[in-house]
XYZ file of C-alpha atoms in Angstrom:
656
model
C 34.149 0.209 -7.612
C 31.633 0.667 -4.794
C 28.822 1.331 -7.287
C 29.547 -1.923 -9.148
C 29.531 -3.899 -5.902
C 26.208 -2.325 -4.871
C 24.651 -3.182 -8.243
C 25.844 -6.775 -7.877
C 24.321 -6.901 -4.383
C 20.947 -5.773 -5.750
C 21.191 -8.377 -8.512
C 22.032 -11.152 -6.033
C 19.213 -10.151 -3.677
C 16.744 -10.327 -6.572
C 17.961 -13.744 -7.718
C 17.807 -15.164 -4.190
C 14.311 -13.778 -3.512
C 13.042 -15.225 -6.783
C 14.550 -18.612 -5.954
C 12.984 -18.593 -2.461
C 9.584 -17.617 -3.856
C 9.707 -20.431 -6.413
C 10.789 -23.014 -3.816
C 8.523 -22.092 -0.895
C 5.460 -20.560 -2.562
C 5.309 -22.266 -5.967
C 6.734 -25.710 -5.166
C 9.384 -25.547 -7.902
C 13.139 -25.093 -8.089
C 14.885 -22.610 -10.369
C 18.359 -23.300 -8.964
C 20.074 -25.999 -6.931
C 20.776 -25.652 -3.200
C 24.456 -25.392 -4.032
C 23.863 -22.521 -6.461
C 21.644 -20.777 -3.903
C 24.239 -21.160 -1.145
C 26.959 -19.845 -3.435
C 25.003 -16.710 -4.326
C 24.006 -16.226 -0.671
C 27.639 -16.426 0.457
C 28.684 -13.995 -2.279
C 26.038 -11.534 -1.078
C 27.157 -11.889 2.543
C 30.769 -11.254 1.516
C 29.806 -8.132 -0.438
C 27.791 -6.822 2.510
C 30.810 -7.342 4.737
C 33.098 -5.683 2.191
C 30.929 -2.627 1.491
C 29.372 -2.212 4.932
C 25.952 -1.878 3.247
C 22.954 -4.106 4.051
C 19.770 -3.366 2.102
C 16.337 -3.824 3.672
C 15.262 -6.380 1.068
C 18.396 -8.476 1.451
C 17.688 -12.200 2.070
C 20.438 -12.115 4.734
C 18.305 -10.065 7.124
C 14.843 -10.415 8.590
C 12.938 -7.258 9.430
C 10.476 -8.021 12.221
C 6.876 -6.857 12.078
C 5.483 -4.756 14.873
C 2.189 -3.011 15.571
C 2.064 0.198 17.591
C -0.800 2.029 19.255
C 0.135 5.372 17.709
C 2.982 7.101 15.883
C 5.103 9.285 18.188
C 5.666 12.921 17.181
C 9.048 14.610 17.014
C 10.341 18.137 16.336
C 12.724 18.485 13.405
C 16.116 19.981 14.249
C 15.674 22.392 11.340
C 12.382 23.396 9.723
C 11.500 21.561 6.509
C 10.351 24.389 4.272
C 8.462 24.170 0.998
C 10.105 25.419 -2.194
C 9.173 28.427 -4.255
C 8.037 27.343 -7.698
C 7.765 28.375 -11.321
C 6.288 26.980 -14.543
C 8.398 29.281 -16.742
C 11.536 27.687 -18.230
C 13.233 31.002 -18.877
C 12.600 32.058 -15.281
C 14.246 28.817 -14.180
C 17.216 29.621 -16.410
C 17.537 33.192 -15.068
C 17.370 31.922 -11.480
C 20.869 30.432 -11.796
C 22.442 33.876 -12.312
C 25.582 32.354 -13.811
C 26.045 29.677 -11.136
C 26.098 25.911 -11.580
C 23.001 24.047 -10.484
C 21.846 20.480 -9.959
C 18.585 19.557 -11.668
C 16.667 16.547 -10.355
C 13.212 14.998 -10.316
C 10.701 16.390 -7.827
C 9.272 13.082 -6.653
C 5.638 12.915 -5.585
C 5.553 10.892 -2.381
C 6.258 11.550 1.292
C 9.392 13.360 2.454
C 11.275 11.567 5.233
C 14.334 12.379 7.358
C 16.593 9.414 8.133
C 19.179 9.329 10.921
C 21.939 6.717 11.107
C 24.300 6.119 14.015
C 27.161 3.609 14.275
C 26.298 2.506 10.770
C 22.718 1.484 11.682
C 19.354 3.075 10.901
C 18.418 4.879 14.105
C 15.347 6.908 13.226
C 12.953 7.837 10.416
C 10.633 10.853 10.737
C 8.070 12.166 8.240
C 8.024 15.805 7.148
C 4.686 16.366 8.917
C 3.909 20.075 9.006
C 7.551 21.004 8.499
C 8.117 21.589 12.218
C 6.845 18.327 13.737
C 6.843 14.935 12.031
C 5.793 11.396 12.903
C 8.344 8.747 13.846
C 8.024 5.860 11.360
C 11.268 3.974 12.021
C 9.671 0.507 12.154
C 7.948 1.131 8.835
C 11.094 2.507 7.190
C 12.926 -0.724 8.006
C 10.557 -2.523 5.618
C 11.115 -0.195 2.628
C 12.218 -2.170 -0.424
C 15.541 -0.422 -1.023
C 16.600 1.313 2.189
C 20.013 0.410 3.693
C 19.662 -0.948 7.226
C 23.446 -0.762 7.622
C 25.931 1.599 5.955
C 29.749 1.856 6.060
C 29.773 5.394 7.559
C 29.899 5.058 11.376
C 29.349 8.664 12.452
C 25.917 10.231 12.828
C 24.380 10.754 9.403
C 21.193 12.708 8.662
C 19.661 12.858 5.191
C 16.392 13.651 3.490
C 14.626 11.801 0.744
C 11.278 10.880 -0.727
C 9.338 7.697 0.007
C 7.390 6.649 -3.093
C 5.387 3.787 -4.565
C 6.087 3.242 -8.262
C 3.311 3.193 -10.852
C 3.990 -0.483 -11.598
C 3.689 -1.442 -7.902
C 0.616 0.788 -7.595
C -1.019 -1.022 -10.514
C -0.050 -4.406 -9.049
C -1.616 -3.533 -5.684
C -4.802 -2.224 -7.329
C -5.035 -5.289 -9.598
C -5.465 -7.398 -6.463
C -8.548 -5.384 -5.438
C -11.513 -6.443 -7.615
C -13.885 -3.636 -6.597
C -13.093 -0.432 -8.469
C -14.401 1.818 -5.709
C -12.037 0.217 -3.195
C -8.943 0.711 -5.337
C -6.443 3.387 -4.404
C -6.740 6.676 -6.276
C -3.073 7.501 -6.797
C 0.399 6.320 -5.734
C 1.084 9.368 -3.567
C -1.892 8.855 -1.255
C -1.194 5.125 -1.075
C 2.435 5.837 -0.180
C 1.487 8.365 2.494
C -0.915 5.899 4.102
C 1.571 3.020 3.807
C 4.431 4.914 5.474
C 2.193 5.967 8.368
C 0.670 2.540 9.120
C 0.523 1.399 12.744
C 1.425 -2.129 11.621
C 4.604 -2.311 9.542
C 3.601 -5.672 8.069
C 1.149 -3.700 5.926
C 3.915 -1.268 4.920
C 6.140 -4.186 3.905
C 3.524 -5.470 1.455
C 3.354 -2.140 -0.399
C 7.013 -2.061 -1.594
C 7.698 1.538 -0.574
C 10.980 2.864 -2.002
C 13.237 5.656 -0.727
C 15.226 8.054 -2.922
C 17.708 10.344 -1.198
C 17.811 13.971 -2.348
C 19.893 15.853 0.243
C 22.533 15.243 2.890
C 21.808 17.260 6.032
C 24.862 16.332 8.087
C 27.604 13.698 8.343
C 29.402 13.866 11.671
C 33.173 14.234 11.249
C 33.017 13.697 7.493
C 33.846 16.102 4.705
C 31.236 14.954 2.181
C 32.237 17.694 -0.251
C 31.203 21.273 -0.761
C 28.855 20.595 -3.646
C 25.504 18.902 -4.141
C 27.082 16.607 -6.740
C 29.672 15.489 -4.160
C 26.915 14.819 -1.638
C 24.930 12.734 -4.123
C 28.063 10.676 -4.814
C 28.697 10.242 -1.073
C 25.117 9.058 -0.427
C 25.224 6.652 -3.387
C 28.442 5.232 -1.945
C 26.622 4.512 1.325
C 24.111 2.323 -0.516
C 21.279 4.826 -0.963
C 19.380 5.144 -4.204
C 19.587 8.830 -5.021
C 17.127 10.805 -7.101
C 18.181 11.097 -10.752
C 20.111 14.361 -11.168
C 22.234 16.331 -13.612
C 24.757 19.183 -13.325
C 23.558 22.223 -15.315
C 24.528 25.792 -16.179
C 22.507 28.657 -17.593
C 23.570 27.528 -21.054
C 22.623 23.859 -20.629
C 19.584 23.913 -18.350
C 16.899 24.218 -21.028
C 18.257 21.163 -22.842
C 18.390 19.305 -19.512
C 14.738 20.167 -18.786
C 13.904 18.817 -22.233
C 15.707 15.549 -21.483
C 13.780 15.086 -18.241
C 10.538 15.909 -20.055
C 11.291 13.253 -22.656
C 11.494 10.595 -19.937
C 8.145 11.344 -18.312
C 5.979 9.018 -20.374
C 7.931 5.912 -19.363
C 9.025 7.121 -15.901
C 7.825 4.628 -13.275
C 8.232 6.920 -10.259
C 5.517 9.520 -9.549
C 6.899 12.999 -10.149
C 5.241 16.407 -10.275
C 8.124 18.420 -11.657
C 11.822 19.142 -11.148
C 14.011 20.719 -8.464
C 16.884 23.087 -9.234
C 19.485 23.596 -6.474
C 22.731 25.573 -6.452
C 25.603 23.110 -6.697
C 27.786 25.231 -4.388
C 26.303 24.457 -0.941
C 27.980 27.377 0.855
C 26.696 29.847 -1.728
C 23.169 28.495 -1.542
C 23.130 28.690 2.247
C 24.508 32.243 2.203
C 21.359 33.413 0.416
C 19.241 32.661 3.502
C 15.488 32.253 3.246
C 12.220 34.117 3.017
C 9.471 33.636 5.561
C 8.245 30.624 3.574
C 10.993 29.379 1.249
C 14.744 28.682 1.276
C 16.628 30.547 -1.463
C 19.043 27.718 -2.348
C 16.470 25.772 -4.394
C 13.435 26.281 -6.603
C 10.810 23.865 -7.926
C 9.810 23.700 -11.567
C 6.254 22.539 -12.258
C 5.275 21.271 -15.683
C 2.783 23.559 -17.375
C -0.375 21.504 -17.895
C -1.087 20.795 -21.543
C -4.726 21.822 -21.957
C -6.929 20.737 -24.856
C -10.427 21.943 -25.641
C -13.001 19.336 -26.628
C -16.718 18.524 -26.529
C -18.462 16.407 -23.899
C -20.323 13.602 -25.696
C -21.826 11.665 -22.785
C -21.508 10.626 -19.161
C -21.057 6.902 -18.653
C -22.332 5.612 -15.308
C -20.262 2.703 -14.000
C -21.814 0.531 -11.263
C -19.785 -1.373 -8.641
C -20.125 -4.189 -6.086
C -21.171 -1.861 -3.267
C -23.753 -0.116 -5.432
C -21.634 3.005 -5.966
C -22.211 4.417 -9.471
C -19.259 6.450 -10.754
C -19.642 9.101 -13.499
C -17.100 8.928 -16.337
C -16.904 11.730 -18.917
C -16.691 10.659 -22.578
C -15.500 13.415 -24.928
C -14.225 13.937 -28.458
C -10.707 12.414 -28.562
C -7.777 14.802 -28.106
C -3.979 14.419 -28.032
C -2.507 14.944 -24.540
C 1.137 14.417 -23.630
C 1.648 12.199 -26.671
C -1.412 9.942 -26.275
C -5.021 10.026 -27.464
C -7.486 10.625 -24.624
C -11.283 10.364 -24.744
C -12.331 9.541 -21.152
C -11.881 11.041 -17.693
C -13.338 10.027 -14.333
C -15.521 12.706 -12.718
C -15.298 10.747 -9.407
C -18.596 11.704 -7.727
C -21.773 13.801 -7.858
C -20.215 16.705 -5.933
C -17.486 17.175 -8.561
C -19.947 16.642 -11.409
C -22.250 19.352 -10.076
C -19.346 21.676 -9.413
C -18.367 21.449 -13.088
C -21.973 22.259 -14.170
C -21.774 19.719 -16.964
C -24.160 19.183 -19.866
C -23.939 17.060 -23.004
C -22.403 19.129 -25.799
C -20.548 21.472 -23.431
C -17.088 22.698 -24.448
C -14.602 21.551 -21.827
C -10.834 21.697 -21.328
C -8.985 18.546 -20.309
C -5.470 17.817 -19.102
C -3.397 15.042 -17.532
C -2.830 15.477 -13.807
C 0.920 15.055 -13.239
C 1.021 14.310 -16.974
C -0.585 10.910 -16.273
C -4.268 10.921 -15.239
C -6.882 12.567 -17.550
C -9.009 15.193 -15.783
C -11.521 17.890 -16.717
C -9.965 21.282 -16.000
C -12.853 23.608 -16.784
C -16.314 23.692 -18.334
C -16.369 26.616 -20.778
C -20.119 26.306 -21.424
C -21.418 25.479 -17.924
C -24.859 24.567 -19.180
C -25.573 22.548 -16.014
C -28.164 20.488 -17.911
C -26.927 17.001 -17.131
C -29.547 14.784 -15.521
C -28.424 12.375 -12.840
C -29.976 8.963 -13.578
C -32.907 7.962 -11.412
C -32.333 4.307 -12.228
C -29.244 2.085 -12.246
C -27.721 1.670 -15.740
C -27.251 -2.065 -15.098
C -30.414 -3.297 -13.394
C -32.865 -0.418 -13.791
C -33.386 -0.260 -10.030
C -33.862 3.092 -8.251
C -30.791 5.180 -7.416
C -30.137 7.385 -4.425
C -27.695 10.228 -3.748
C -25.942 9.750 -0.409
C -23.656 12.205 1.338
C -20.597 11.009 3.277
C -18.152 13.567 4.737
C -19.592 16.371 2.589
C -19.142 14.344 -0.614
C -22.229 13.300 -2.561
C -22.191 10.016 -4.503
C -24.779 8.034 -6.455
C -25.802 4.518 -5.399
C -28.021 1.760 -6.771
C -30.478 0.697 -4.048
C -31.388 -2.656 -5.650
C -29.741 -5.393 -3.584
C -30.120 -7.811 -6.512
C -28.376 -5.547 -9.019
C -26.401 -7.673 -11.505
C -23.401 -5.330 -11.295
C -23.228 -5.833 -7.534
C -23.482 -9.575 -7.946
C -20.828 -9.791 -10.674
C -18.371 -7.621 -8.738
C -19.094 -9.633 -5.577
C -18.429 -12.915 -7.383
C -15.245 -11.438 -8.865
C -13.929 -10.746 -5.365
C -15.101 -14.145 -4.136
C -13.087 -16.100 -6.725
C -9.897 -14.002 -6.632
C -6.608 -15.465 -5.452
C -6.770 -14.075 -1.889
C -10.281 -15.467 -1.437
C -11.434 -18.800 -2.926
C -8.729 -18.670 -5.619
C -10.789 -20.280 -8.408
C -8.856 -20.252 -11.674
C -10.663 -19.827 -14.978
C -13.325 -17.418 -13.712
C -12.667 -13.956 -15.115
C -15.156 -11.135 -14.628
C -16.276 -11.566 -18.247
C -16.941 -15.275 -17.685
C -18.790 -14.575 -14.445
C -20.965 -12.044 -16.260
C -21.984 -14.715 -18.772
C -22.733 -17.245 -16.035
C -24.803 -14.733 -14.053
C -26.706 -13.616 -17.178
C -27.637 -17.224 -17.942
C -28.849 -17.757 -14.366
C -26.230 -20.416 -13.592
C -24.981 -18.485 -10.543
C -27.356 -16.887 -8.044
C -25.234 -17.218 -4.896
C -21.773 -18.407 -3.841
C -22.809 -22.058 -3.349
C -23.868 -22.248 -7.016
C -20.242 -21.920 -8.107
C -19.629 -25.436 -6.799
C -22.386 -26.938 -8.961
C -21.577 -25.551 -12.398
C -21.246 -29.151 -13.594
C -25.058 -29.074 -13.841
C -24.660 -26.779 -16.833
C -21.761 -28.550 -18.545
C -23.316 -28.688 -22.004
C -24.480 -25.063 -21.918
C -21.063 -23.845 -20.728
C -19.272 -25.806 -23.465
C -21.374 -23.909 -26.016
C -20.398 -20.517 -24.571
C -17.969 -18.403 -26.599
C -14.378 -19.006 -25.504
C -15.158 -22.312 -23.817
C -14.118 -25.770 -24.910
C -13.547 -29.084 -23.184
C -10.078 -28.056 -22.002
C -11.126 -24.698 -20.516
C -14.229 -26.274 -18.956
C -12.109 -28.954 -17.287
C -9.659 -26.309 -16.055
C -12.591 -24.461 -14.493
C -13.881 -27.617 -12.796
C -10.394 -28.439 -11.492
C -10.154 -24.915 -10.053
C -13.523 -25.263 -8.346
C -12.626 -28.635 -6.816
C -9.286 -27.285 -5.585
C -11.098 -24.337 -3.973
C -13.203 -26.654 -1.804
C -10.180 -27.104 0.477
C -9.573 -23.679 1.948
C -9.078 -21.678 5.141
C -11.430 -19.513 7.165
C -9.603 -16.204 6.465
C -10.112 -16.811 2.728
C -13.816 -17.406 3.322
C -14.264 -14.270 5.426
C -12.362 -12.078 2.958
C -14.298 -13.566 0.041
C -17.625 -12.428 1.530
C -16.755 -8.881 0.482
C -17.812 -7.251 3.752
C -17.018 -3.529 3.704
C -13.517 -2.715 5.043
C -12.622 -6.400 5.617
C -9.398 -6.902 3.690
C -7.042 -9.869 3.725
C -5.169 -8.732 6.851
C -8.362 -7.969 8.801
C -9.861 -11.328 7.852
C -6.791 -13.121 9.228
C -6.880 -11.010 12.375
C -10.542 -11.797 13.062
C -10.128 -15.524 12.461
C -7.062 -15.720 14.664
C -8.841 -13.889 17.499
C -11.739 -16.385 17.422
C -9.458 -19.430 17.036
C -10.761 -19.981 13.484
C -14.239 -20.773 14.816
C -16.788 -19.658 12.205
C -19.792 -19.834 14.542
C -18.007 -17.701 17.156
C -17.313 -15.125 14.445
C -20.895 -15.192 13.190
C -22.313 -14.467 16.653
C -19.746 -11.852 17.765
C -21.140 -8.453 18.748
C -19.835 -4.979 17.936
C -18.380 -4.428 21.406
C -16.356 -7.651 21.289
C -15.061 -7.014 17.793
C -14.237 -3.360 18.476
C -12.023 -4.409 21.376
C -9.766 -6.414 19.051
C -6.566 -4.540 18.358
C -6.599 -3.213 14.788
C -10.355 -3.674 14.206
C -12.267 -0.688 15.571
C -15.925 0.278 15.509
C -16.311 0.905 11.752
C -15.114 -2.576 10.764
C -16.942 -4.199 13.679
C -20.250 -2.539 12.773
C -19.991 -3.569 9.114
C -19.117 -7.151 10.050
C -21.979 -7.547 12.547
C -24.488 -5.961 10.148
C -23.539 -8.505 7.500
C -23.776 -11.469 9.879
C -27.104 -10.357 11.348
C -28.771 -10.354 7.929
C -30.707 -13.686 7.798
C -30.292 -13.974 4.011
C -26.527 -13.464 4.215
C -26.320 -16.069 6.964
C -28.293 -18.654 4.988
C -26.081 -18.141 1.926
C -22.946 -18.349 4.080
C -23.958 -21.681 5.578
C -24.967 -23.053 2.181
C -21.617 -22.340 0.580
C -19.478 -23.292 3.600
C -21.292 -26.628 3.432
C -19.462 -27.151 0.140
C -16.052 -26.604 1.717
C -13.401 -28.359 3.769
C -12.130 -25.543 5.983
C -8.721 -26.452 7.340
C -7.680 -25.353 10.811
C -4.124 -24.125 11.461
C -1.912 -27.005 12.549
C -1.262 -27.030 16.282
C 1.341 -29.289 17.876
C 0.031 -31.502 20.684
C 0.743 -30.078 24.109
C 1.875 -26.728 22.691
C -1.165 -24.712 23.826
C 0.264 -23.896 27.249
C -1.117 -20.337 27.201
C -4.624 -21.252 26.100
C -7.274 -18.972 27.616
C -4.718 -16.380 28.735
C -4.537 -12.778 27.576
C -1.380 -10.654 27.556
C -0.368 -7.076 26.860
C 3.166 -6.252 25.669
C 4.741 -2.812 25.953
C 8.200 -1.293 25.827
C 11.376 -2.651 24.229
C 12.432 -6.295 24.352
C 15.789 -8.050 24.754
C 15.145 -11.615 23.559
C 12.916 -10.760 20.594
C 13.515 -8.470 17.610
C 10.213 -6.723 18.311
C 6.860 -7.152 20.016
C 5.334 -8.876 16.984
C 7.762 -11.784 17.352
C 6.758 -12.275 20.998
C 3.091 -11.844 20.096
C 3.386 -14.553 17.443
C 4.992 -16.930 19.939
C 2.227 -16.314 22.498
C -0.461 -16.926 19.865
C 1.248 -20.137 18.733
C 0.918 -21.355 22.307
C -2.790 -20.536 22.397
C -2.612 -17.177 24.157
C -3.953 -13.821 23.004
C -2.247 -10.450 22.839
C -4.319 -7.284 23.127
C -3.461 -3.608 23.034
C -4.892 -2.493 26.354
C -4.918 -3.721 29.944
C -8.339 -4.869 31.211
C -9.667 -7.005 34.004
C -9.282 -10.028 31.698
C -5.534 -9.467 31.172
C -3.372 -12.292 32.575
C -0.289 -10.115 32.848
C 1.424 -7.036 31.403
C 4.874 -7.741 29.933
C 7.132 -4.722 30.378
C 10.874 -4.757 31.059
C 10.471 -1.445 32.897
C 8.250 -2.828 35.657
C 8.555 0.328 37.780
C 7.691 2.850 35.058
C 4.808 5.291 35.456
C 3.386 4.517 31.987
C -0.380 4.469 31.527
C -0.374 0.686 31.009
C 1.644 0.051 34.157
C -0.653 2.372 36.082
C -3.754 0.596 34.774
C -2.279 -2.817 35.622
C -1.598 -1.727 39.202
C -5.127 -0.344 39.550
C -6.583 -3.684 38.404
C -3.988 -5.716 40.349
C -2.725 -7.279 37.125
C 0.846 -8.676 37.437
C 3.576 -6.724 35.626
C 6.331 -9.103 34.520
C 9.661 -8.401 32.903
C 10.468 -10.346 29.760
C 12.771 -12.661 31.725
C 10.156 -13.305 34.427
C 7.453 -13.975 31.843
C 9.609 -16.529 29.996
C 10.588 -18.226 33.241
C 7.089 -18.288 34.785
C 5.474 -19.826 31.700
C 8.461 -22.054 30.868
C 8.905 -20.634 27.387
C 12.043 -21.212 25.367
C 13.118 -18.401 23.034
C 13.255 -19.787 19.461
């Protein structure tokens, strides 16, 4: 059975990835080389047999590539929204005696995929329904998308790109600062799919679930939606969960879907009901806004009335103070709820809140507690003039028409604790044994004032051993973690500083651009940083502002004095492109994508930028005679334009 073979392929891919992770990243073996090779060969054989190759298969490598912008493209047929209802009986009547297919309405980003000759040719977002963005490079990195399928004609299908709740929580757990965490999986998915650098997309584990077949050239995929789902599943696609229903069975089916919501890992905001008979559904035509072959069912929000007891003000590393509503506990969607984020001052004022007000609460998408309405609207709540943590003065600041509350005290304990939490996390200094709760105790006792102090906690050995939860074993584990952290890399240091908008990827990018030279980074100006591809003025301004603060600079030098910062290993005589700057455009023949060539150039000491300037050594473009803007600029500046072949020959570079 094709479905059994596909399940075995997924199982094998998971086992092989886990084995590789253990061997290469964790320095341990969970299977012998012989076992690994056997599973790998079995997977290769199944891929050959089924014609399906999944994007996360260890047998393929999806190259990373950065683009300047996402191209736009018109859809062949408009992607309309669906009419909707919250009434179950109305949903039942809609069938009018016909069979229907009921499925989840997933809450992500709708994408159209096109395959040709069995290979993924194109991926385009829904956009405004008429014009979408081409995200093919990003789609190739989705966790579960087939890069190759057995069907060799042109195939067009639609589906939803999503990020599961478990992956969403994993991604957020790696971001210590609450205000920098993503708000919901849908927005994170939308941003991930539309990244200009697909390496970022790859790290988000975006998944694709097919929900409709648009066309299959020369193939009779069946005259029903159920047949089409079966056909797509046979091609290796994960299809949205669905069920065949009639007017008599649909209400029970809705109940079954509803019963799965609490443990359902994929964001969903309802159900979709479609006529099973495709020809019948298409014969009904459309209104000006909606097709008549399908209808969406939205869950009616379960509202509960309760009383607002207090507003808790939660301070963060950047000084942002978030309001959280605390109310009399109520039962919502099977769980007890007593808290809901109010997000910012603008929303708080819009709700006209006051302690003791009667409010209604619900779970957005049956997951996230929210205040629906304030029935009292007393508008008596006072916004704190001082920080709840340090007692320092607060200030309301407006950014993009949204007002938020901030603590203005630079020495606020909350800021310091959150900053230290980021500093010790695994992507920064990676110091084990330092939870936020432990850091809070160390800061309260005055043991830690700045980053350098973390490397001298041995001064307080006796006091730490007396702290709750600490003994000789846990103290020694902490000291071992601190000593191990002394040997680190510059990107970890830069990320650990907690500079606004400087994430792990940006820290690596900055360090690579300045050849891992800390002093060059410290003295870089906004103009220089802004010119780096992928940085921009916002990040550059924040970085320079941090480095120009004398206090920040003193603390930086004090704690880097505690470290052994390792430089990337460079083979002797390999830096043949040192001091040269290149621009790459167009498609390539010898490399999977531009990122592979960029990496090779950087390994040899060269730099790759996104735009042609007077400092560019040469423009690499296989279409040397094209009238593109980069070619035109190169000619104006008398910069050589070399084909890929000429570039490799001129600089005596061997393709790996």
